[in-house]
mmCIF file of C-alpha atoms in Angstrom:
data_model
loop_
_atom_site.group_PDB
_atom_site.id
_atom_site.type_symbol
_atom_site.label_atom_id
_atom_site.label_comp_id
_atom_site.label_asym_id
_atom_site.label_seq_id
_atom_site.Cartn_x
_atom_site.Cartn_y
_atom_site.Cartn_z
ATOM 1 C CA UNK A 1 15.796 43.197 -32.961
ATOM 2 C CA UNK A 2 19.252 41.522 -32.991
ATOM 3 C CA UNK A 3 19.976 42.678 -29.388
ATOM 4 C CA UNK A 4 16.781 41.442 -28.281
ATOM 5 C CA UNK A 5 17.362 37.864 -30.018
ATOM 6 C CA UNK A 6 20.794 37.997 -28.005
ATOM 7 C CA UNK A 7 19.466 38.719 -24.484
ATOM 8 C CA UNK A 8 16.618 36.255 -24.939
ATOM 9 C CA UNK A 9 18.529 33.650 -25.562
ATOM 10 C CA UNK A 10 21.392 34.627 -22.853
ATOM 11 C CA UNK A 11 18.546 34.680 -20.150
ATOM 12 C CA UNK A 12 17.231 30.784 -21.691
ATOM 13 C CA UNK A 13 20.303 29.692 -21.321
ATOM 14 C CA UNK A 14 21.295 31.112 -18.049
ATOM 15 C CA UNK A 15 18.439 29.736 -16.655
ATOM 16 C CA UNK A 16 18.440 26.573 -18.134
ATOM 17 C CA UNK A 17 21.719 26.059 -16.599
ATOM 18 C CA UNK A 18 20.728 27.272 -13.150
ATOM 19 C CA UNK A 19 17.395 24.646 -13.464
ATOM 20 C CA UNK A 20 19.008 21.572 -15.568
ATOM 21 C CA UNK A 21 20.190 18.207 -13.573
ATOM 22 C CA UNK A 22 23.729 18.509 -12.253
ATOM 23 C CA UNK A 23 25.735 15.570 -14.170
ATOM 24 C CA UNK A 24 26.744 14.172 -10.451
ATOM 25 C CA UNK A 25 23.393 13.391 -9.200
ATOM 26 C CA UNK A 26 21.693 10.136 -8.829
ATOM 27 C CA UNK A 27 19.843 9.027 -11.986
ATOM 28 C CA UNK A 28 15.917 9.456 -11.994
ATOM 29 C CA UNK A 29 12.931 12.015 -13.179
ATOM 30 C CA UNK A 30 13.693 15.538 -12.902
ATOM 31 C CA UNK A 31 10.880 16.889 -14.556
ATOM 32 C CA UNK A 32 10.460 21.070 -15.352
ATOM 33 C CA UNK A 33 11.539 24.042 -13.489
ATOM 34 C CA UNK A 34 10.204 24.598 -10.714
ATOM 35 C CA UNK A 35 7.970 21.878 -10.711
ATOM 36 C CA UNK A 36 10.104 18.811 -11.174
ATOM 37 C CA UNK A 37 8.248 15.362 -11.726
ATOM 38 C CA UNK A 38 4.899 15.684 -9.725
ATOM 39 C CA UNK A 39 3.789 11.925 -8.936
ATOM 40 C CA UNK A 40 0.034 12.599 -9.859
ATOM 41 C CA UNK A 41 -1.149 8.751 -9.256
ATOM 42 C CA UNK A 42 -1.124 8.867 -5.439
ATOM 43 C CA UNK A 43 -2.597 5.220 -5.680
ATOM 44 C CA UNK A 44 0.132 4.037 -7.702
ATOM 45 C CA UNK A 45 3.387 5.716 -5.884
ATOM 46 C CA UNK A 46 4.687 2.390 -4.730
ATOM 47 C CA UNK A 47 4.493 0.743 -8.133
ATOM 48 C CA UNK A 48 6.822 4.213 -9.888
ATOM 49 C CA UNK A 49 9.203 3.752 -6.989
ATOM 50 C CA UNK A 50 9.293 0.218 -7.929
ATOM 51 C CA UNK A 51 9.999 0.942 -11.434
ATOM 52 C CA UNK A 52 12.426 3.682 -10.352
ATOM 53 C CA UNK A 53 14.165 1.205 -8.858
ATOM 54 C CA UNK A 54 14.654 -1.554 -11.544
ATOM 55 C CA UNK A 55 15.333 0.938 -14.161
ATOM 56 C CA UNK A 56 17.986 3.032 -12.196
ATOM 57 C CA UNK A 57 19.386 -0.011 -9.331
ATOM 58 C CA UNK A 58 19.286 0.613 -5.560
ATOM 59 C CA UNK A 59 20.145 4.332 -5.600
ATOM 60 C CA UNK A 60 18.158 6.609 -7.644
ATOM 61 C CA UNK A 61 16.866 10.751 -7.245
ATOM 62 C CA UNK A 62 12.923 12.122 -8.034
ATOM 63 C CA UNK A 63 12.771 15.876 -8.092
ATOM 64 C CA UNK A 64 9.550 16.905 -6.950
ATOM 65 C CA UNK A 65 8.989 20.891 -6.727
ATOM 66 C CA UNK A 66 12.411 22.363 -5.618
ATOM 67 C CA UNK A 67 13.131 19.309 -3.962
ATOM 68 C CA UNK A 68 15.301 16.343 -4.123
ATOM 69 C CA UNK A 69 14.265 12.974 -2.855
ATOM 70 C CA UNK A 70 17.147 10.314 -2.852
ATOM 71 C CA UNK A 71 16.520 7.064 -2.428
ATOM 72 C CA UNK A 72 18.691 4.170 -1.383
ATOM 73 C CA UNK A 73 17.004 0.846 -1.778
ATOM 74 C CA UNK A 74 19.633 -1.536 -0.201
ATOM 75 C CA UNK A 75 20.274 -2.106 3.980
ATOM 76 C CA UNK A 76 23.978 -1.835 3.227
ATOM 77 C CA UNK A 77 23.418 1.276 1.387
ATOM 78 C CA UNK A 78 21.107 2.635 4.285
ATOM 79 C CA UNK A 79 23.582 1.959 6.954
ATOM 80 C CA UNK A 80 26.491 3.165 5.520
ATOM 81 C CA UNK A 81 24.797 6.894 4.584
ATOM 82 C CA UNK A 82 23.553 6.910 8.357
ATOM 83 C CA UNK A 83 26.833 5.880 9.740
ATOM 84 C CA UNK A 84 28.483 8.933 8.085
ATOM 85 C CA UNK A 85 29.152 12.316 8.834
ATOM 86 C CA UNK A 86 28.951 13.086 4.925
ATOM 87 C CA UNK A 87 25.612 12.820 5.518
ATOM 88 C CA UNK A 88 25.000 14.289 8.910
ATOM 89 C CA UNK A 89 23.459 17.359 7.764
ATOM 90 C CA UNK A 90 19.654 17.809 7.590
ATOM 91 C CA UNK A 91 17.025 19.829 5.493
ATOM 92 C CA UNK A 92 16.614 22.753 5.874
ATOM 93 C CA UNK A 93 12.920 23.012 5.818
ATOM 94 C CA UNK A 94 11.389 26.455 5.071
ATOM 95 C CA UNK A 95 8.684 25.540 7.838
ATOM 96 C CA UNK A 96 10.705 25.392 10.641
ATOM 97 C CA UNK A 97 11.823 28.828 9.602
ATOM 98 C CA UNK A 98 8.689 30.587 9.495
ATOM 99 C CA UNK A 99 7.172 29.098 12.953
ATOM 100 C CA UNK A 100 10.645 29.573 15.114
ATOM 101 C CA UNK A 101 10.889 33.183 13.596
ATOM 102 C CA UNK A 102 13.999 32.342 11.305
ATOM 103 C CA UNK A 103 15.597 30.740 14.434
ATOM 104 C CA UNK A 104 15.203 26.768 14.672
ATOM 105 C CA UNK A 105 14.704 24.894 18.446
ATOM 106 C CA UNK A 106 14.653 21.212 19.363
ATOM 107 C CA UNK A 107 15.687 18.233 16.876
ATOM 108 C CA UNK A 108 13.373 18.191 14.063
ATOM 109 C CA UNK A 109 14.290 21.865 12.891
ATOM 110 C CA UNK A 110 17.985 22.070 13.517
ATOM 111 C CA UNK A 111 21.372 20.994 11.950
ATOM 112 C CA UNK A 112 24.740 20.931 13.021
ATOM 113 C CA UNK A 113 26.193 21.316 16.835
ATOM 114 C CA UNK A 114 22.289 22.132 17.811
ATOM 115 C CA UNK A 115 20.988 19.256 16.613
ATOM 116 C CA UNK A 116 23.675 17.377 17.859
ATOM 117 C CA UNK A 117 24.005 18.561 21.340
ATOM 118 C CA UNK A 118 19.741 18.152 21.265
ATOM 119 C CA UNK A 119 19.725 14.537 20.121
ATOM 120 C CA UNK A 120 22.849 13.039 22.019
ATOM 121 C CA UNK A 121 20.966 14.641 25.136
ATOM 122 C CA UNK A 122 17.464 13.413 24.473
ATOM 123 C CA UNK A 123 18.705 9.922 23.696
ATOM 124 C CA UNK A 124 21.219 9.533 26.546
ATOM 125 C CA UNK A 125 18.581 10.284 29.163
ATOM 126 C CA UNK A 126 15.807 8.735 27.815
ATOM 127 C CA UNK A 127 17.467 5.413 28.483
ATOM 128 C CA UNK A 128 18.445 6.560 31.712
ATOM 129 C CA UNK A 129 15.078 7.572 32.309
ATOM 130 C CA UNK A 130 13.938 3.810 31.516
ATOM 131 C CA UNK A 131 13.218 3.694 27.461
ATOM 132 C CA UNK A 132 14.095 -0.053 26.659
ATOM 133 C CA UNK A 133 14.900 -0.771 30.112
ATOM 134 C CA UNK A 134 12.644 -2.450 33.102
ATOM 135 C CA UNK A 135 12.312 0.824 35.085
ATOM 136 C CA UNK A 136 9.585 1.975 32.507
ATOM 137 C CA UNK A 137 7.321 -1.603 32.422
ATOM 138 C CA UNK A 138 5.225 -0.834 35.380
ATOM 139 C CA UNK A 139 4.184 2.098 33.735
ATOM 140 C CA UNK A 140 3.358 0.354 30.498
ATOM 141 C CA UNK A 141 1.824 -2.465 31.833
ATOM 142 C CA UNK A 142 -0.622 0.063 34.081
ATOM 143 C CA UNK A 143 -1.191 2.139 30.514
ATOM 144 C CA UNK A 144 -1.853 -1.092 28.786
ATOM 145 C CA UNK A 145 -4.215 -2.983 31.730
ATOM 146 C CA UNK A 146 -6.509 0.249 31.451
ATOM 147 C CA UNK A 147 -6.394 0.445 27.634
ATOM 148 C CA UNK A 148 -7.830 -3.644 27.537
ATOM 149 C CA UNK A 149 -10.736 -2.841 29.955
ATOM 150 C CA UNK A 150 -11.662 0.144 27.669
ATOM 151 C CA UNK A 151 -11.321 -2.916 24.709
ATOM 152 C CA UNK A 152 -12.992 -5.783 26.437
ATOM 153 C CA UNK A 153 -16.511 -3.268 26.417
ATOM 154 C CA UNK A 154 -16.388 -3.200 22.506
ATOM 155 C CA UNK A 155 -16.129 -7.374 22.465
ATOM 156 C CA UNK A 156 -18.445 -8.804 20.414
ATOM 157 C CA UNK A 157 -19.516 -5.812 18.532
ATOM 158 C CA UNK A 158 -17.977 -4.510 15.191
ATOM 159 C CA UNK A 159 -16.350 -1.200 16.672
ATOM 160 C CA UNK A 160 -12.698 0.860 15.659
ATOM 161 C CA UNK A 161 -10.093 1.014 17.459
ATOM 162 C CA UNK A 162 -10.963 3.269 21.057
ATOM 163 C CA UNK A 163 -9.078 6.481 21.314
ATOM 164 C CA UNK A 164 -8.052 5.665 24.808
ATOM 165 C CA UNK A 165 -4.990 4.334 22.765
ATOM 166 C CA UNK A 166 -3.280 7.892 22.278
ATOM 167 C CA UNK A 167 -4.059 8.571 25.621
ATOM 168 C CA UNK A 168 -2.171 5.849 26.973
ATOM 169 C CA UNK A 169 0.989 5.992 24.960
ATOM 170 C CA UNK A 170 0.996 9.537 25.586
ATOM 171 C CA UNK A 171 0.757 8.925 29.775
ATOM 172 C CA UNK A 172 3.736 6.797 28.995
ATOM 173 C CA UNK A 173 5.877 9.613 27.301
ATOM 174 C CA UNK A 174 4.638 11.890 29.608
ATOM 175 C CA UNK A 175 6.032 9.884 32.728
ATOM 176 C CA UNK A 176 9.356 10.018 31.420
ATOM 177 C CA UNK A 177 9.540 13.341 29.913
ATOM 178 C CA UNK A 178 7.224 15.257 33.398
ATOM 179 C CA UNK A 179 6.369 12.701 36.107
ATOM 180 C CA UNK A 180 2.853 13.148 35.676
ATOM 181 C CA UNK A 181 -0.106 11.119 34.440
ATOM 182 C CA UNK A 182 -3.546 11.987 33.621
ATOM 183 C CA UNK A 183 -6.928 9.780 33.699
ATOM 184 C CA UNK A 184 -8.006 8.809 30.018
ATOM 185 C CA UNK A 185 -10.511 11.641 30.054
ATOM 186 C CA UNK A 186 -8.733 14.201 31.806
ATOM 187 C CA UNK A 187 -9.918 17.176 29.686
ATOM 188 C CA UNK A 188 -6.241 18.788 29.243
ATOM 189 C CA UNK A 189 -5.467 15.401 28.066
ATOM 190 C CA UNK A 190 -8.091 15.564 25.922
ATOM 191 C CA UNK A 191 -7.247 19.005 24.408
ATOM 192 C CA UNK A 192 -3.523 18.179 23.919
ATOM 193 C CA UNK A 193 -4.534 15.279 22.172
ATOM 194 C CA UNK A 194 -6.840 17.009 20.291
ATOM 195 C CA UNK A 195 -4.106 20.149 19.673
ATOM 196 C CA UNK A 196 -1.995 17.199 18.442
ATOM 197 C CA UNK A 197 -4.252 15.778 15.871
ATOM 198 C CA UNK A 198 -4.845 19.013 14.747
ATOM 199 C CA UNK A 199 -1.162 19.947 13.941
ATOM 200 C CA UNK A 200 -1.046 16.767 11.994
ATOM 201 C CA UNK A 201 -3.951 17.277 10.087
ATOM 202 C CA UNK A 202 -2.656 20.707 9.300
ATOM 203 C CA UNK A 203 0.698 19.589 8.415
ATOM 204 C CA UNK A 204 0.953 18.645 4.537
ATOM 205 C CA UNK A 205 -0.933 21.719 2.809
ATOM 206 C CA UNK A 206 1.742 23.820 4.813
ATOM 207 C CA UNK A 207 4.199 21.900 3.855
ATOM 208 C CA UNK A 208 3.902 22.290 0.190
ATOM 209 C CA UNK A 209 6.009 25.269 0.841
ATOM 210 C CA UNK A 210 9.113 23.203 1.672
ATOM 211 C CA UNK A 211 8.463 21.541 -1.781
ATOM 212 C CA UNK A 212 7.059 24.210 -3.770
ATOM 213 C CA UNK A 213 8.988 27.838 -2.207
ATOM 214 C CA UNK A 214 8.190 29.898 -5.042
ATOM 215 C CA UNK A 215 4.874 30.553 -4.364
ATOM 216 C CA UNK A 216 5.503 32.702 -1.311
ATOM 217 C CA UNK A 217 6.738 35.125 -4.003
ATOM 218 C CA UNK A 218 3.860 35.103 -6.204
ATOM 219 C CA UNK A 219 1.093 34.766 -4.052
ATOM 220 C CA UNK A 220 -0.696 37.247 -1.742
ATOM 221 C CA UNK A 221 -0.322 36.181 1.480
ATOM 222 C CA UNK A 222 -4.365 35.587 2.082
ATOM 223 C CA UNK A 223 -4.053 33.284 -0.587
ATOM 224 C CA UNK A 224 -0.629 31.455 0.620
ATOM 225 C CA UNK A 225 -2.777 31.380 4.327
ATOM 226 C CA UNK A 226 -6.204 29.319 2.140
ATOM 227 C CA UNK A 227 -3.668 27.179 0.267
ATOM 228 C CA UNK A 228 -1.253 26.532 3.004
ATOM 229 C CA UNK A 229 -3.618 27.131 6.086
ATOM 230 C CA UNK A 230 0.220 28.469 7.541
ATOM 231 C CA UNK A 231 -2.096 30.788 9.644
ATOM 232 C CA UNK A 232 -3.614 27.971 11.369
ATOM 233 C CA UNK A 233 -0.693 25.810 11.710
ATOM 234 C CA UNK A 234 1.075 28.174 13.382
ATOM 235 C CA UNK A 235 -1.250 29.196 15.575
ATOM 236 C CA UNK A 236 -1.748 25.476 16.963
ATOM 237 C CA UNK A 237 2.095 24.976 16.894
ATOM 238 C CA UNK A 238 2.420 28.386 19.475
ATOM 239 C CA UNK A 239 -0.926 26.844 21.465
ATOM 240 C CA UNK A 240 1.310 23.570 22.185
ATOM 241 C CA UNK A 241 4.473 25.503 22.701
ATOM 242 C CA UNK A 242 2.739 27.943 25.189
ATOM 243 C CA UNK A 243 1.336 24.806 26.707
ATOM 244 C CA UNK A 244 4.650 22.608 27.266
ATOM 245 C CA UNK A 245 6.300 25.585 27.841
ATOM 246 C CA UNK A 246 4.200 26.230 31.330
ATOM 247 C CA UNK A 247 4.957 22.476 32.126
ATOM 248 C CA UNK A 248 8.698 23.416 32.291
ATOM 249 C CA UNK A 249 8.235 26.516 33.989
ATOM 250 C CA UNK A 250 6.124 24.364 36.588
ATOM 251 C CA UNK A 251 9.443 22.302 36.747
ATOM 252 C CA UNK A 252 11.712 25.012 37.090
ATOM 253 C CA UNK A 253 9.609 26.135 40.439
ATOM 254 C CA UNK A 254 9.798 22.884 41.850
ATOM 255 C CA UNK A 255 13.651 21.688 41.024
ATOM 256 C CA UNK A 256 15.504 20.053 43.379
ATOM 257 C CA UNK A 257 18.832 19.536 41.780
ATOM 258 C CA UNK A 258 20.019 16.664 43.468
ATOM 259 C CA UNK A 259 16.752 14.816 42.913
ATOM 260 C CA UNK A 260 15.778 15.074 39.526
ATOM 261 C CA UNK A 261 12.158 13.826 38.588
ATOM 262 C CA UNK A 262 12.241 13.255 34.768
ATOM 263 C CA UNK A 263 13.673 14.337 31.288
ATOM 264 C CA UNK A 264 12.768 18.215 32.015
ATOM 265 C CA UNK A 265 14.438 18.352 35.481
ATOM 266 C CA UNK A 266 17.719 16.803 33.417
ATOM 267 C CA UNK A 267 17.524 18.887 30.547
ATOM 268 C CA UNK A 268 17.389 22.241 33.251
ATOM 269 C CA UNK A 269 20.471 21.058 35.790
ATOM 270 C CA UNK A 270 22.056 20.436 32.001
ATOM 271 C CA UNK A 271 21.596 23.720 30.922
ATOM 272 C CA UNK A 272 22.920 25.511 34.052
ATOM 273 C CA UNK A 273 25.686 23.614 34.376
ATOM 274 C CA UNK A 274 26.578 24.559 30.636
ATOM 275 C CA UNK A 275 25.579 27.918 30.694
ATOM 276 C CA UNK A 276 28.994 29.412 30.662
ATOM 277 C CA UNK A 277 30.292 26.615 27.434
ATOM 278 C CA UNK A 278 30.825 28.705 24.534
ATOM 279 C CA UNK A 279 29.099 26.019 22.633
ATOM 280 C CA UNK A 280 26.274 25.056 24.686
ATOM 281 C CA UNK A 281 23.081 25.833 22.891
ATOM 282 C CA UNK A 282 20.807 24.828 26.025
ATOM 283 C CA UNK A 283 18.152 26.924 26.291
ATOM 284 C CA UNK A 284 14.086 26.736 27.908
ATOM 285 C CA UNK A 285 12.590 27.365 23.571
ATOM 286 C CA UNK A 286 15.144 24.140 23.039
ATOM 287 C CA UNK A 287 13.969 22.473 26.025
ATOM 288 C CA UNK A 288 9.950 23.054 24.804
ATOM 289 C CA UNK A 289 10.582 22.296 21.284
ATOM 290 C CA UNK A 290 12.707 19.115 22.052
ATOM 291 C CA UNK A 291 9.262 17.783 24.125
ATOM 292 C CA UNK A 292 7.790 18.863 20.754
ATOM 293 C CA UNK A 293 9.481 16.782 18.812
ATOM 294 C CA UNK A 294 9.224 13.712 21.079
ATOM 295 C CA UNK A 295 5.384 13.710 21.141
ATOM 296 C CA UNK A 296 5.029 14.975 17.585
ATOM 297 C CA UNK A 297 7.281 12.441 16.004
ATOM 298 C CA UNK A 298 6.391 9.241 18.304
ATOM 299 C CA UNK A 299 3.169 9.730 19.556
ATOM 300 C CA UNK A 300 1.375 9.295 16.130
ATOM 301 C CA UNK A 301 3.654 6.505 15.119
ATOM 302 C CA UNK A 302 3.762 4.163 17.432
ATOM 303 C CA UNK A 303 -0.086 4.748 18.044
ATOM 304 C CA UNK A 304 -0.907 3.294 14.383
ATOM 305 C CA UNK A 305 1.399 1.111 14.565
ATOM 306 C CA UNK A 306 -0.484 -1.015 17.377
ATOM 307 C CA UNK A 307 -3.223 0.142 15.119
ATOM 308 C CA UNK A 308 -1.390 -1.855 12.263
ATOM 309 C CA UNK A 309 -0.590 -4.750 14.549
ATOM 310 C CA UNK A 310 -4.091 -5.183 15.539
ATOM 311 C CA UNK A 311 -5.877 -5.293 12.166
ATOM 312 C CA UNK A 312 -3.229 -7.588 11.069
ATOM 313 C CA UNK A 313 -3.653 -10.163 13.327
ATOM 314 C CA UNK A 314 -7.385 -9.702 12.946
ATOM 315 C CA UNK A 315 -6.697 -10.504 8.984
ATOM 316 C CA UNK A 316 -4.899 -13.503 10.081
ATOM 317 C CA UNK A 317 -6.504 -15.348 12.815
ATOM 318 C CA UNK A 318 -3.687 -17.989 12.542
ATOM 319 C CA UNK A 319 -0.777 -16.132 13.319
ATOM 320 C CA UNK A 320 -2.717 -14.691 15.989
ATOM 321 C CA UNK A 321 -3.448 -17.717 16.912
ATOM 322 C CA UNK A 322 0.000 -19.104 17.446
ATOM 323 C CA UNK A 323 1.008 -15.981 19.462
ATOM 324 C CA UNK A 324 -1.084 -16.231 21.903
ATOM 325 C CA UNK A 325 0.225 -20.189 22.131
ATOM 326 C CA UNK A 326 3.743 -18.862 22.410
ATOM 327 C CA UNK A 327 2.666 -16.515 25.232
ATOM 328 C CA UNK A 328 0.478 -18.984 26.979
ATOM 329 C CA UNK A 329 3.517 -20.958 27.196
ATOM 330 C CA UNK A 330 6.250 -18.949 28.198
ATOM 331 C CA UNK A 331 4.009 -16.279 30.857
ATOM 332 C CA UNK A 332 2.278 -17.301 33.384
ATOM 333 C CA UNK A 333 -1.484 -17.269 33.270
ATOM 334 C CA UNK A 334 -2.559 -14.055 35.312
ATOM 335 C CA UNK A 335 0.908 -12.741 35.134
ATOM 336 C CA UNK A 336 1.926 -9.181 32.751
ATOM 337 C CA UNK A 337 4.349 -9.317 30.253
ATOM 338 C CA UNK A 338 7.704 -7.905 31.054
ATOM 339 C CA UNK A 339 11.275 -7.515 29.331
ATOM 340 C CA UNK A 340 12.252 -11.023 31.083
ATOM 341 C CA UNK A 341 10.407 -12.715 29.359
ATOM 342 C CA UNK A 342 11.374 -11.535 25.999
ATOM 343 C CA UNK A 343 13.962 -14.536 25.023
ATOM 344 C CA UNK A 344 15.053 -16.480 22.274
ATOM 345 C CA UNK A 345 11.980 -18.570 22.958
ATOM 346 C CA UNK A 346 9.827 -15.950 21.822
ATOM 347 C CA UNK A 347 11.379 -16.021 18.627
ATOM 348 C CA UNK A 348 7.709 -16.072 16.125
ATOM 349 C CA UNK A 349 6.315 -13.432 18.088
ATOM 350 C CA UNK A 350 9.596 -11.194 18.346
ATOM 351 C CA UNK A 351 9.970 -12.238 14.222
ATOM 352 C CA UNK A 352 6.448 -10.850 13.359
ATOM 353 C CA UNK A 353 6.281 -7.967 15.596
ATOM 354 C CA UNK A 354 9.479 -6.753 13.908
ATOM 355 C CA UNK A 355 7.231 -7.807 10.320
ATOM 356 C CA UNK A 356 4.275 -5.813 11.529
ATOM 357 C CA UNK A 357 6.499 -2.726 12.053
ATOM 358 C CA UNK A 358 8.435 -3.038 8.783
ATOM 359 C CA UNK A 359 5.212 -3.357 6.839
ATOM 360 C CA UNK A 360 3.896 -0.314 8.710
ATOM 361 C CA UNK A 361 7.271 1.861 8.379
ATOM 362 C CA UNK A 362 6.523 0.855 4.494
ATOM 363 C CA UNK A 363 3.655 2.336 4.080
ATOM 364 C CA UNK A 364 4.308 5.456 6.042
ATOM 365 C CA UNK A 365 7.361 6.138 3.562
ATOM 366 C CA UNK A 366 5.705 5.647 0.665
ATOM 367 C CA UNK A 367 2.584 8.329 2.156
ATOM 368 C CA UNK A 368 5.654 10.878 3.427
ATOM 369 C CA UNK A 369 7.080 10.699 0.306
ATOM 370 C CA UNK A 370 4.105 12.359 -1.501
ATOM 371 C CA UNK A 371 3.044 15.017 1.149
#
């Protein structure tokens, strides 16, 4: 009976020291094992992080499942941690793992030289390829022309938002990343969009395995698949692979090296060229994933945030009101927007746009945060 006292209380306290809150960590909740603090009022996230915040200052920690969430509520605080390589390093999320085979691809799922080499690539020649630059406003001003005629037929009528809107912002992406654009209701448009949606949709449940690991041990898998729907997210995450992956083989049949079309013919004169670097990691699954990532990552986002731009201004009819003053005065009537005219003159409109997006950026923390 003695013995068993002993080992009973050996094991509690072996793993209470394996599951108890290092004495180095940033103050905040760290609930129970394997659990940590669930935030069960959804509604109310912003007003605990709030709390959070006064109580512990501008950095504080909230364990939820087996993960740690830091927080760092001040801009000096923010650009300092993203200026150094302390904190280089990223997740390594469980997900990634089970949908690349235990082998990660692109920039979402990878860390270290990968992720490096992937994101200093994807960067540099997207602003050669015209992000932020003049090159690309002829094909955002075509995009956005034939997203306002689809607009100007809903006038007058209470209507949401049309869902030509993905569609464009998509042919815009796709321009850089393949030289190709396709007609609003071009049906493979219409099923990648769709494919997209889908993954999204499918994302959190599957997810909770990132934040809650354990249960792939003590579930059977037909139950992990209903809780998780893993099954069906990655099934739709090797449909869009398969898909962008016969885009780039359509590229590497038509390469002409010395005249490269877009981000995929610079990725594959890239990789060849580095194919003998011991520590290239260049590869055609990097390549796919990386045009992955791109679409995954911004497509959605900057799709609701026009989204959030546009109900905003239709809440406020005055600062709406005053834009269009500011543009009325600075662009000539019948003439498109471009970069030249963005100048210190536009100063409200540049000021609230960069409002809009903060407000939206906000919100789409605070929802991240939970799922």
């Amino acid at each position: 009976m003695i013995g068993e006292i002993i080992l009973l209380t050996c094991i509690t306290l072996f793993l209470w020291n394996i599951f108890k809150k290092p004495p180095d960590y940033p103050p905040g909740p760290w609930g129970l094992p394997l659990f940590g603090f669930i935030p069960f009022n959804v509604s109310k996230i912003e007003t605990q992080l709030e709390e959070l915040r006064k109580k512990h200052k501008n950095i504080f920690s909230w364990r939820i499942g087996s993960r740690l969430f830091v927080f760092l509520c001040e801009p000096k605080l923010m650009k300092e941690a993203f200026q150094s390589q302390i904190f280089a390093d990223r997740p390594d999320l469980i997900i990634f793992s089970i949908l690349e085979g235990q082998e990660n691809f692109g920039v979402a799922g990878t860390n270290g030289l990968q992720w490096h080499n992937n994101r200093k690539f994807m960067i540099r020649h997207l602003k050669d390829l015209g992000m932020g630059k003049s090159k690309l406003v002829p094909s955002i001003q075509h995009e956005a022309t034939e997203f306002v005629k689809i607009m100007k037929k809903q006038v007058g009528t209470p209507a949401p938002i049309p869902k030509a809107l993905t569609p464009a912002i998509f042919n815009v992406l796709w321009q850089m990343v393949a030289s190709k654009r396709y007609e609003f209701d071009d049906q493979e448009l219409v099923d990648i969009g769709n494919l997209l949606n889908e993954i999204r949709e499918n994302f959190a449940p599957f997810f909770m395995l990132d934040i809650f690991p354990w249960v792939k041990i003590i579930l059977p898998e037909f139950v992990l698949n209903f809780v998780t729907k893993k099954d069906k997210f990655t099934a739709l995450s090797k449909l869009l692979e398969s898909k962008l992956t016969k885009q780039v083989k359509q590229h590497v049949e038509t390469l002409d090296v010395n005249n490269p079309r877009d981000y995929i013919d610079d990725y594959l004169i890239e990789m060849e060229k580095k194919k003998e670097e011991p520590d290239s990691t260049m590869s055609i699954k990097d390549l796919v994933n990386c045009i992955a990532d791109l679409f995954v990552g911004g497509l959605d986002s900057t799709s609701n945030s026009i989204i959030w731009a546009i109900f905003y201004l239709a809440k406020f009819p005055e600062v709406q009101k005053r834009i269009h003053e500011e543009i009325d005065e600075f662009v000539p009537k019948e003439t498109l927007v471009t970069l030249e005219h963005k100048s210190r003159y536009w100063l409200y409109s540049i000021l609230l746009l960069n409002h809009i997006i903060f407000l939206y950026t906000l919100s789409i923390l605070l929802f991240s945060f939970i799922i």
